[in-house]
Structures are given as structure tokens and as C-alpha cells.
PDB file of C-alpha atoms and ligand atoms in Angstrom:
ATOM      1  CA  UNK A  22      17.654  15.452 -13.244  1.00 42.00           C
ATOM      2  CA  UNK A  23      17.644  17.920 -15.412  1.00 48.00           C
ATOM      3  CA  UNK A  24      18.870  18.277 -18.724  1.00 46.00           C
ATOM      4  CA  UNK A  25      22.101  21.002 -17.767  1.00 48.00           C
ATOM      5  CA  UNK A  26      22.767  18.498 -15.570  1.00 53.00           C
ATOM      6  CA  UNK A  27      23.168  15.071 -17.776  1.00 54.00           C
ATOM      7  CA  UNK A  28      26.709  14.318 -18.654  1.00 60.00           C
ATOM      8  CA  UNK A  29      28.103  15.285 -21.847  1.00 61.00           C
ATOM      9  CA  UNK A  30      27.918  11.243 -23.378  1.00 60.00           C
ATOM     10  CA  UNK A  31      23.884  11.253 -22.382  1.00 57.00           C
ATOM     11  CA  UNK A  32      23.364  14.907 -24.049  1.00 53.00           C
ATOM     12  CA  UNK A  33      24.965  13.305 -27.048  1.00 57.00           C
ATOM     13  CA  UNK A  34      22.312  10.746 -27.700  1.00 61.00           C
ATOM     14  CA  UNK A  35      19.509  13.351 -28.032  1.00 61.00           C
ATOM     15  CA  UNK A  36      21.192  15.460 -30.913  1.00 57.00           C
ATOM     16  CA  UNK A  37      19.267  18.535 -32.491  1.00 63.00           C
ATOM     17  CA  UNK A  38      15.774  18.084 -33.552  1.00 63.00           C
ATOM     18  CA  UNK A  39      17.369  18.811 -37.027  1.00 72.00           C
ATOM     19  CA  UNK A  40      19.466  16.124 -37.126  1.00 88.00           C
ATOM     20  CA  UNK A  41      17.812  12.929 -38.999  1.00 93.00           C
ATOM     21  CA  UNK A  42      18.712   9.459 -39.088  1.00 95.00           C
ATOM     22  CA  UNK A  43      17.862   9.168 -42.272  1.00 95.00           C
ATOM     23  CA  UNK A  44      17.744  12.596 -45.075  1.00 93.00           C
ATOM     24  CA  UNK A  45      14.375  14.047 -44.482  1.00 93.00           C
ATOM     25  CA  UNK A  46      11.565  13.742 -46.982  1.00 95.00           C
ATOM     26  CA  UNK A  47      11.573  16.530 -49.785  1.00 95.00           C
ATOM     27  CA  UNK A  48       7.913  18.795 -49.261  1.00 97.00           C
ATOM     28  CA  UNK A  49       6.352  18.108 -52.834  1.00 98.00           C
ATOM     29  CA  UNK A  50       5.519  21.214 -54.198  1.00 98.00           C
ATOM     30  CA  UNK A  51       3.027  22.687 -57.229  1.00 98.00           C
ATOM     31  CA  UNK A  52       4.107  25.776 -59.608  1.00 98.00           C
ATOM     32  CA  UNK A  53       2.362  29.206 -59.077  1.00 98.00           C
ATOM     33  CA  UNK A  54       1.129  30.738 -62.627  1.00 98.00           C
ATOM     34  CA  UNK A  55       3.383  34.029 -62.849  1.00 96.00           C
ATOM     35  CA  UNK A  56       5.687  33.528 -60.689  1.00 97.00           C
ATOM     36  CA  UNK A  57       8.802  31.458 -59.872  1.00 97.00           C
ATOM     37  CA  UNK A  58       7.472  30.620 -56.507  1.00 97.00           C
ATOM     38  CA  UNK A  59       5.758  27.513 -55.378  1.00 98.00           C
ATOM     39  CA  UNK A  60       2.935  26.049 -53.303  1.00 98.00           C
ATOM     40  CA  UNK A  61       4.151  23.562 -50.749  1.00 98.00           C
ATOM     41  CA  UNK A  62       1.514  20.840 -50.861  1.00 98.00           C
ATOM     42  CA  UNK A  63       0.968  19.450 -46.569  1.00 98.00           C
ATOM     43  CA  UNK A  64      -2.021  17.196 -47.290  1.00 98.00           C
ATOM     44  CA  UNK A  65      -4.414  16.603 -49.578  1.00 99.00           C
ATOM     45  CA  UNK A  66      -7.913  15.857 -49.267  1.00 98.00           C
ATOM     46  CA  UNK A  67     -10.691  14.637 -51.376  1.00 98.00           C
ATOM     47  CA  UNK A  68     -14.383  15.096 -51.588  1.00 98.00           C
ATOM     48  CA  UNK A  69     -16.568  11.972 -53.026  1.00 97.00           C
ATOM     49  CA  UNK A  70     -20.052  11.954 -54.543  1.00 96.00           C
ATOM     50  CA  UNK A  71     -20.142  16.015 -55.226  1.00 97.00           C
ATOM     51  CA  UNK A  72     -21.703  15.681 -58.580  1.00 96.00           C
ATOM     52  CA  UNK A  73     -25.074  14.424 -58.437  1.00 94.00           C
ATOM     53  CA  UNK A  74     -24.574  12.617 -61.860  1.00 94.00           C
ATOM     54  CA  UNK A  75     -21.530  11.354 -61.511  1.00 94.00           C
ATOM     55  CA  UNK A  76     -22.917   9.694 -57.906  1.00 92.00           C
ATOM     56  CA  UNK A  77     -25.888   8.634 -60.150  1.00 92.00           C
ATOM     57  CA  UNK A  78     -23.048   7.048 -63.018  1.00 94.00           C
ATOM     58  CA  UNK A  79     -21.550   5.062 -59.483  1.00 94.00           C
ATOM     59  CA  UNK A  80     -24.495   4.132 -58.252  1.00 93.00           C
ATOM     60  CA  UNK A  81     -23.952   5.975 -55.125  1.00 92.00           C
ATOM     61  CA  UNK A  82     -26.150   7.698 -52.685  1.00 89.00           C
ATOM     62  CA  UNK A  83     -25.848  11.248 -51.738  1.00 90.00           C
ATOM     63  CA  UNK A  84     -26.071  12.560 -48.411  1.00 91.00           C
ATOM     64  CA  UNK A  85     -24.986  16.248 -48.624  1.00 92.00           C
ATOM     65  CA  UNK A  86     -25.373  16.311 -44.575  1.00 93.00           C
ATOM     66  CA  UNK A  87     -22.303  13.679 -44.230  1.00 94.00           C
ATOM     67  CA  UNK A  88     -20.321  14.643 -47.003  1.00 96.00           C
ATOM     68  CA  UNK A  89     -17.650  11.701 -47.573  1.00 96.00           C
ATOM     69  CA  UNK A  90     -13.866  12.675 -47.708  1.00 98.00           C
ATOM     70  CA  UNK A  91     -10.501  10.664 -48.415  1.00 98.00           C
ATOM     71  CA  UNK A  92      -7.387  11.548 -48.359  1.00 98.00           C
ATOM     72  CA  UNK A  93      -4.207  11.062 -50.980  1.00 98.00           C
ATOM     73  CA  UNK A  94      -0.728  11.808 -49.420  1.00 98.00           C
ATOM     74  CA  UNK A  95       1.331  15.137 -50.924  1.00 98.00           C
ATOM     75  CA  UNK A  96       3.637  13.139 -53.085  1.00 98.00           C
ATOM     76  CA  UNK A  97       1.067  12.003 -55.063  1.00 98.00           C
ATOM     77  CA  UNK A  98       1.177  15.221 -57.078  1.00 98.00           C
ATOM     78  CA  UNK A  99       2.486  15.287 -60.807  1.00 98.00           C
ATOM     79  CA  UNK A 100       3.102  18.573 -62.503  1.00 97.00           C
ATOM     80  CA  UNK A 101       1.666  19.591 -65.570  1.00 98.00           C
ATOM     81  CA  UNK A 102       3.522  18.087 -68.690  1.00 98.00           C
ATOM     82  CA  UNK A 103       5.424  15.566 -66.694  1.00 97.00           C
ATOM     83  CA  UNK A 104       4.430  11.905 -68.171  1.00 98.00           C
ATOM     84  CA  UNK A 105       2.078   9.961 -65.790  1.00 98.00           C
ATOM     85  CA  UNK A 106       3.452   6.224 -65.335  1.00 98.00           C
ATOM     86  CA  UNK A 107       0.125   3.779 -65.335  1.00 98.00           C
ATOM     87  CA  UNK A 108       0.073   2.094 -61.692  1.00 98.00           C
ATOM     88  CA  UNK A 109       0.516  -1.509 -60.860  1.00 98.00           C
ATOM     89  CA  UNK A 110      -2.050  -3.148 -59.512  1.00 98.00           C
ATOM     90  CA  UNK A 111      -4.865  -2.218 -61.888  1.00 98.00           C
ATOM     91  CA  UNK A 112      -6.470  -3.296 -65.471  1.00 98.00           C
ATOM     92  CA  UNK A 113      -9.057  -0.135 -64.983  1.00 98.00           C
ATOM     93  CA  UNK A 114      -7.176   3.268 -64.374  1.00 98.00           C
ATOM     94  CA  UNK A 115     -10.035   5.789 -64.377  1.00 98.00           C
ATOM     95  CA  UNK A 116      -9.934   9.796 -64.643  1.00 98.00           C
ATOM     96  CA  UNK A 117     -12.157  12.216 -62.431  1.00 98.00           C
ATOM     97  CA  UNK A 118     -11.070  15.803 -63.754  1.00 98.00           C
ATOM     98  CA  UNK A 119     -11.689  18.497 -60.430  1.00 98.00           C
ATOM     99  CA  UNK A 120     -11.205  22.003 -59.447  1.00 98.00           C
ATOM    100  CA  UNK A 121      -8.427  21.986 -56.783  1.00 99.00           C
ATOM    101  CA  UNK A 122      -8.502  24.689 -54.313  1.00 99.00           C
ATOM    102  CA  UNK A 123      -4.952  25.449 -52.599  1.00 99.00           C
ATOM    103  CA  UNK A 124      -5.357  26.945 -48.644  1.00 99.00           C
ATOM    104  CA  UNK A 125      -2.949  29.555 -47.491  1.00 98.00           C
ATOM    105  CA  UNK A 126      -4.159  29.070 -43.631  1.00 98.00           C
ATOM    106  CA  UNK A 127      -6.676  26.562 -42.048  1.00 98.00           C
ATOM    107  CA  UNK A 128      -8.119  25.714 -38.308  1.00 98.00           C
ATOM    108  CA  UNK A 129     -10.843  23.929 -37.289  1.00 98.00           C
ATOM    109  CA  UNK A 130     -14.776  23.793 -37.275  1.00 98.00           C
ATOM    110  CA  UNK A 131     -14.341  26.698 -39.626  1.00 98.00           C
ATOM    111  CA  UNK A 132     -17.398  28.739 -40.365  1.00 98.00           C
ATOM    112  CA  UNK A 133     -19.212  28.577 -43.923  1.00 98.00           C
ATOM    113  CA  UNK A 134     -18.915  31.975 -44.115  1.00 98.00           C
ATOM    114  CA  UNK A 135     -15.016  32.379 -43.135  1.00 98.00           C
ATOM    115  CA  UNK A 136     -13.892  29.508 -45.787  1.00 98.00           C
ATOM    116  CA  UNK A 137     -13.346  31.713 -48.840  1.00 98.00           C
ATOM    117  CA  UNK A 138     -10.601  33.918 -46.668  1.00 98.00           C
ATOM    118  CA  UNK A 139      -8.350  30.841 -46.423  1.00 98.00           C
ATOM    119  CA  UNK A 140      -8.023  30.250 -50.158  1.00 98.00           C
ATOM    120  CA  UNK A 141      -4.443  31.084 -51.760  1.00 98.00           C
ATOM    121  CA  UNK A 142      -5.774  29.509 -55.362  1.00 98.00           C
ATOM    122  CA  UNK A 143      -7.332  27.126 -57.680  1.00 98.00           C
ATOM    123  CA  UNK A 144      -5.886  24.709 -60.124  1.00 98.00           C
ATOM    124  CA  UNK A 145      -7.415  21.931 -62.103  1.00 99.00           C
ATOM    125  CA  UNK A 146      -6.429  17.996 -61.132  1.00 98.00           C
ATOM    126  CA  UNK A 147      -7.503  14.962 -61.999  1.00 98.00           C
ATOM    127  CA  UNK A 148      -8.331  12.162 -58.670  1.00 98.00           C
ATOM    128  CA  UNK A 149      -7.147   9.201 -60.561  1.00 98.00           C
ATOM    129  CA  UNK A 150      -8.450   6.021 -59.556  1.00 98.00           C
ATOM    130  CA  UNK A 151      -7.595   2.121 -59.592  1.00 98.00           C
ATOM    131  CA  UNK A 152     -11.689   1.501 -60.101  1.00 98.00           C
ATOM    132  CA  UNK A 153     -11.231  -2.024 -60.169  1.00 98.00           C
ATOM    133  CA  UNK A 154      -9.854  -2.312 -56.192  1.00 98.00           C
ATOM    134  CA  UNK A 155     -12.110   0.573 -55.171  1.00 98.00           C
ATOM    135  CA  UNK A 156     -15.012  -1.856 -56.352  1.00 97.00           C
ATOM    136  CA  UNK A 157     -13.350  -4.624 -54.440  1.00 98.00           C
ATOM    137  CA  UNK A 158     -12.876  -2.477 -51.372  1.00 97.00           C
ATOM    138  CA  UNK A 159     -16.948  -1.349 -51.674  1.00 96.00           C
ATOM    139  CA  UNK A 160     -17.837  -5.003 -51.667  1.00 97.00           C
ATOM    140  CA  UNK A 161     -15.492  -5.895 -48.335  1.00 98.00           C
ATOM    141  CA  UNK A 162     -16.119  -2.429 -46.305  1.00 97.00           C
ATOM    142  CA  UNK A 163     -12.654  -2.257 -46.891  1.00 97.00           C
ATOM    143  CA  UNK A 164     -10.669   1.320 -46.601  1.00 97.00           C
ATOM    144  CA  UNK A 165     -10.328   2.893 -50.041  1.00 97.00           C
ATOM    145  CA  UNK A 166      -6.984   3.711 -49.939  1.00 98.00           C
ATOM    146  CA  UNK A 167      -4.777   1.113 -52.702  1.00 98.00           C
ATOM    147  CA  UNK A 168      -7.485   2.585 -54.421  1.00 98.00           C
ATOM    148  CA  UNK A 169      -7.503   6.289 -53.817  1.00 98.00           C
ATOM    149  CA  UNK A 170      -4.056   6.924 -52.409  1.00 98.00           C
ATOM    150  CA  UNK A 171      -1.151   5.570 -54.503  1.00 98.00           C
ATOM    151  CA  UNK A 172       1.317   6.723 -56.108  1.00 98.00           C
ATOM    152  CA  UNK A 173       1.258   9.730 -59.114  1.00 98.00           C
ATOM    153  CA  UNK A 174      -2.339   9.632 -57.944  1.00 98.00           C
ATOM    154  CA  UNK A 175      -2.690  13.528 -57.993  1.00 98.00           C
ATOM    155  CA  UNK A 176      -2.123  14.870 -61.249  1.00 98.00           C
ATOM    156  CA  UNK A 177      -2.447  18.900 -60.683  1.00 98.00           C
ATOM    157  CA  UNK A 178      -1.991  21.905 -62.678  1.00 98.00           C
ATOM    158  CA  UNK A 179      -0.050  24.862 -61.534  1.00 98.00           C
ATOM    159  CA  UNK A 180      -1.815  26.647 -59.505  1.00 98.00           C
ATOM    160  CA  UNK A 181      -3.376  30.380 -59.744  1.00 98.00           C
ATOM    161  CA  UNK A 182      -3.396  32.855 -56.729  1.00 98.00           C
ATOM    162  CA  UNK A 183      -6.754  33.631 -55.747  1.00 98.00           C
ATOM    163  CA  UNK A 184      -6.085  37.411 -55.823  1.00 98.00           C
ATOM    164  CA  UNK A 185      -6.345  37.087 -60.276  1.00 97.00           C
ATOM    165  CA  UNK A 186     -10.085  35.968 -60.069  1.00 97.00           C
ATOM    166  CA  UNK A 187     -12.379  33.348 -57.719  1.00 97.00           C
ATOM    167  CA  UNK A 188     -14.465  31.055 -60.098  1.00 98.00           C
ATOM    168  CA  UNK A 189     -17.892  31.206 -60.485  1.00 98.00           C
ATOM    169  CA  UNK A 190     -21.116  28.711 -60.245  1.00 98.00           C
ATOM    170  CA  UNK A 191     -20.457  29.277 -64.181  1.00 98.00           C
ATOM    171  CA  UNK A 192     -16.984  28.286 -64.363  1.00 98.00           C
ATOM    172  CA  UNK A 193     -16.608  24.943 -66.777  1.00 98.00           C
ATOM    173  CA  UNK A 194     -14.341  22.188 -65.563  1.00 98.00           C
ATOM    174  CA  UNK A 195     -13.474  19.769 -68.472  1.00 98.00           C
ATOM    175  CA  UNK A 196     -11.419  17.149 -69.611  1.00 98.00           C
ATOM    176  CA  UNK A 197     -10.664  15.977 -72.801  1.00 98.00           C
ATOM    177  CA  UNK A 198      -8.580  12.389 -73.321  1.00 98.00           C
ATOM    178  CA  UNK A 199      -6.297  11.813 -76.777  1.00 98.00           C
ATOM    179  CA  UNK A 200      -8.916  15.384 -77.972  1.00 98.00           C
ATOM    180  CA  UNK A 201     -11.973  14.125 -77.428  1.00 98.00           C
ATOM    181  CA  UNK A 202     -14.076  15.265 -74.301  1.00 98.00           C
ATOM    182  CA  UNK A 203     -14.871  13.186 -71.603  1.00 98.00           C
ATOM    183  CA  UNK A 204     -16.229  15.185 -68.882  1.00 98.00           C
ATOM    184  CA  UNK A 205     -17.877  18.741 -69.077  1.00 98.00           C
ATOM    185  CA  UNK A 206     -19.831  20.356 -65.873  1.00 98.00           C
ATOM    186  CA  UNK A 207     -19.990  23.561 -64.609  1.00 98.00           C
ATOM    187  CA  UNK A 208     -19.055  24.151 -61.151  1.00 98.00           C
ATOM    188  CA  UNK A 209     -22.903  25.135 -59.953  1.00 97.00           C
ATOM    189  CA  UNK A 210     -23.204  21.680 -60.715  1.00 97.00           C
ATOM    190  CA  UNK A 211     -21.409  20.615 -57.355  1.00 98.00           C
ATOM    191  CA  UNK A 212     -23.446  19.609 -54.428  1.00 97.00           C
ATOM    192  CA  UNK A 213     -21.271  21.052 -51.903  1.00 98.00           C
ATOM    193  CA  UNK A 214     -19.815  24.402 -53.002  1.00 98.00           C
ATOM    194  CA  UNK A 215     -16.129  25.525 -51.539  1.00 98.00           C
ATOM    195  CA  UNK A 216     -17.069  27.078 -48.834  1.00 98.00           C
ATOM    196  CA  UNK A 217     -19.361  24.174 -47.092  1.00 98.00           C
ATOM    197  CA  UNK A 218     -16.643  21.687 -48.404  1.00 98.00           C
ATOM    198  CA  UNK A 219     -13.847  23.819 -46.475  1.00 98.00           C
ATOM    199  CA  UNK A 220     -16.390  24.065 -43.394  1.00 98.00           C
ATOM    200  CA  UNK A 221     -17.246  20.369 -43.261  1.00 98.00           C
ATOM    201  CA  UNK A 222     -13.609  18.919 -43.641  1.00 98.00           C
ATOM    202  CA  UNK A 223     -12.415  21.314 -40.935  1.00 98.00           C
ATOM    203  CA  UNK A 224     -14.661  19.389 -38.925  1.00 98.00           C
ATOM    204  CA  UNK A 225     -12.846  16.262 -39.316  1.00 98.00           C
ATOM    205  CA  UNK A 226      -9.034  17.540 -39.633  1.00 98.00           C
ATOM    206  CA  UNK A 227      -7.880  20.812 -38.852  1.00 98.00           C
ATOM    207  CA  UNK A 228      -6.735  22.387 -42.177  1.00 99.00           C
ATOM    208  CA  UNK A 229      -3.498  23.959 -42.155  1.00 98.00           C
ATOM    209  CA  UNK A 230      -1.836  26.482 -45.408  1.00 98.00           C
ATOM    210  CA  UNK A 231      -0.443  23.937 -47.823  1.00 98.00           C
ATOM    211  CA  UNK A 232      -3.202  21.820 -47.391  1.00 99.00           C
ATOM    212  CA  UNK A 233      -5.112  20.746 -50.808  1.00 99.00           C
ATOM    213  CA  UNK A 234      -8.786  20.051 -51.603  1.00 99.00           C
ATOM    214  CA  UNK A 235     -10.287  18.206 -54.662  1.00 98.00           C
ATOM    215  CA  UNK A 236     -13.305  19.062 -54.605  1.00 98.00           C
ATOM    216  CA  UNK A 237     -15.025  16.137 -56.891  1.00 98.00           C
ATOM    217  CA  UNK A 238     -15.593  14.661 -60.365  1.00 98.00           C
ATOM    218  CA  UNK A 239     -18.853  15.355 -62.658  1.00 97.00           C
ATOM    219  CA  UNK A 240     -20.197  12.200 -64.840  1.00 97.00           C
ATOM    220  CA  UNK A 241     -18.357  11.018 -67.120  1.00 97.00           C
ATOM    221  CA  UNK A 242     -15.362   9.007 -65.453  1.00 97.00           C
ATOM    222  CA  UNK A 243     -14.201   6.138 -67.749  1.00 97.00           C
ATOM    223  CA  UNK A 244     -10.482   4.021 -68.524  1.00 98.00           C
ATOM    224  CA  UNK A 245      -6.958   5.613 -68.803  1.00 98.00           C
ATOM    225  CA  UNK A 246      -4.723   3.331 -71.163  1.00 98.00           C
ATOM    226  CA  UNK A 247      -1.162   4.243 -71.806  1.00 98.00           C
ATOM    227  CA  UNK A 248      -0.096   6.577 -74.356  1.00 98.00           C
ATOM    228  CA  UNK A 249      -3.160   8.155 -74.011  1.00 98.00           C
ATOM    229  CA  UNK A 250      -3.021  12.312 -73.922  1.00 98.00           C
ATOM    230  CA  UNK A 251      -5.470  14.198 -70.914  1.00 98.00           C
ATOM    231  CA  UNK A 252      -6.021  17.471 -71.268  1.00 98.00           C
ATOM    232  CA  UNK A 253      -7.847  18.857 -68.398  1.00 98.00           C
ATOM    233  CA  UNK A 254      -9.018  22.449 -68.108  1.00 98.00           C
ATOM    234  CA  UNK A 255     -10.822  24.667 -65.342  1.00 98.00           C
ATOM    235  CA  UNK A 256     -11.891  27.389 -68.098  1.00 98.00           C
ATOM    236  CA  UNK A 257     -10.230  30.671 -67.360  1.00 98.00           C
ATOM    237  CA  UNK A 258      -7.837  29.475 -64.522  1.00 98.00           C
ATOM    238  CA  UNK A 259      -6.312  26.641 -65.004  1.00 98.00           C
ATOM    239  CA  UNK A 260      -4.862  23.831 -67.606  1.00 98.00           C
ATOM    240  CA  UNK A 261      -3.206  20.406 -66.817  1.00 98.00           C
ATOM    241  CA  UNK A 262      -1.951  18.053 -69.644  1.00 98.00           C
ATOM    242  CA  UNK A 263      -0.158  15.001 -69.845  1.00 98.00           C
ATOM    243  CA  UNK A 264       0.582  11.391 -71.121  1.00 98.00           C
ATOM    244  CA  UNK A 265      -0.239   8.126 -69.682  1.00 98.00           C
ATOM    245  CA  UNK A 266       3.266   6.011 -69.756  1.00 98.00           C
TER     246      UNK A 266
HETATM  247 MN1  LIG B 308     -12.947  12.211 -57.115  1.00 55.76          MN
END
């Protein structure tokens, strides 16, 4: 039977595809720097162990040929200036300050070489963590995400269209907590730059525009407590500040 041919009381039970039960989920979205438009954030995905010394400071091993990725979901954004509430669950909140790149179009098994074309922007963010159950999740082989993935775990700056300027091996990414700095690196420092990062998740996931990449933390990750003040900064392109609540 086709569907011209159900009765008017079936048809009824398979309204429009607009029609929810419930009201559909909000898109989180990011500010753009000079504009009053704004980035609608899809997915976002996170690179681990790109800083040599910061995989050193973890006691990690780096293997540049399986690069290791996680993921946060979109809602775990928080703009720049809001207040960042400290999560349950925890006694050791940690920062990891990152350039965030922001893709305008995606695919997959995307050539090294084609990566930098799919960039809208950068921004700055910080991939907070809740160190104490990510150590607990190393010891079991468990996944990381209580970890990794909860909520307000995606602190991010507004973002900055790609078109103003692409950063440099020389760019500095820093973060300073209550004034004093925490982390310094330049982005040469990175294992994997952009465009192998872009080329190795698309072999995993197929990136789509919206989607966002943090693209790792140098040394120097240690405790958030509230009240304190992060200031985060990819020099030249990007700031992100805020309190810990
Ligand atoms: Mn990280």
C-alpha cells in the first residue's frame, strides 16, 4: 500500500518530520569576532597527547601514526565572559588551554593537503578535565568520557574567520589563571599540525561545517578551584576569559 493510499486516521500518526514530541534541542552556537553572526557548533572533537611535553608531564606515550581523539558533545561550549560552574563529580578540575579550529565543510579520508580549505576560523578553548576520573578510567580501560565529556566542558572564545589571518608555527597559545601563567607553547610545538589532525580524524568520522577541533594542550596542566580567573589567549587571534563558580 502506498502512502496516497492509507486512510486519513493512519496518515495522521506519521505527522511532518518537523513536528517533535518533545521542543527540539537549541544548536549551541560560538560568536564570530566582527560580526553579529554566529558559528553553529555540530560536534566537537579532541586531539590527546599533541604536545610532546605535556604527554611527557602525563606520562603518556606518543604515537604520532595513531593519533588518539575524543569527543565532547556541542553543548559543552561556554562563551567568553560567561562564569564557568565547577562540575560535580571531581576534587581535581584541571585546565588544558588549545587552539580551536572551526570547519566550514568536511568529508572523509580528507587529504593532508586539502585540510586547510575547510577551515572557517580559529579561537582559543580550554579542554577542561575531571583528572581525577580520567586517572580512574586509565587504570580500568574504561572510556574517558565522565571525564572528557561533561557538562561546560568546552570553554571557547569567539571565534575569528580564517579570511583575517591563519596562525603560524610561531603563534603563542597561553593561559594565565588568577594573572599568573600557567601554560605557554608555541604552536610549532604540536606534534600533529592542522592539517594532518584534520586528515587523520576524517578518517575516523566524516567532518561536516560546524564541526570543532581542539587541537591539544602544551605542559603545564594543573587544578581549577572556584573563584579562580583564566585568561586564555591564542596571541593575535583569539582571547577567552572567565571565572570558575
Ligand atoms: Mn586536551
Amino acid at each position: 500500500m502506498t502512502a496516497s493510499a492509507l486512510p486519513a486516521a493512519a496518515l495522521a500518526r506519521y505527522p511532518s518530520p518537523m513536528t517533535t514530541i518533545i521542543p527540539s534541542p537549541a544548536v549551541p552556537t560560538l560568536p564570530v569576532q566582527g560580526s553579529d553572526l554566529r558559528f553553529p557548533v555540530r560536534r566537537i572533537f579532541c586531539i590527546g597527547r599533541n604536545y610532546a611535553d605535556h604527554a611527557k608531564e602525563m606520562g603518556a606515550t606518543v604515537d604520532t601514526a595513531n593519533p588518539m581523539f575524543f569527543c565532547k558533545p556541542a553543548d559543552a561550549v561556554v562563551a567568553d565572559g560567561a562564569d564557568l560552574p565547577y562540575p560535580s563529580a571531581t576534587q581535581d578540575l584541571h585546565h588544558e588551554v588549545e587552539m580551536v579550529v572551526a570547519l566550514k565543510a568536511g568529508g572523509s579520508d580528507i587529504a593532508v593537503d586539502d585540510a586547510n580549505a575547510l577551515i572557517w576560523g580559529y579561537g582559543v578553548g580550554l579542554d577542561l578535565t575531571r583528572r581525577d576520573l580520567q586517572a580512574q578510567a586509565k587504570a580500568k580501560g574504561a572510556p574517558w568520557d565522565v571525564a572528557k565529556a561533561f557538562d561546560h566542558s568546552a570553554p571557547c572564545s569567539a571565534l575569528r574567520s580564517a579570511a583575517d589571518g591563519q596562525p603560524s608555527a610561531d603563534t603563542v597559545l597561553t593561559l594565565k589563571i588568577n594573572g599568573e601563567v600557567r601554560q605557554k607553547a608555541t604552536l610549532g610545538d604540536m606534534l600533529l599540525d592542522v592539517p594532518h589532525i584534520i586528515a587523520a580524524l576524517s578518517t575516523l568520522f566524516e567532518l561536516k561545517a560546524g564541526d570543532l577541533i581542539y587541537t591539544g594542550t602544551p605542559a603545564g596542566v594543573s587544578a581549577l578551584h572556584r573563584g579562580d580567573h583564566y585568561e586564555a589567549e591564542l596571541v593575535g587571534f583569539a582571547t577567552l576569559s572567565g571565572k570558575v563558580v
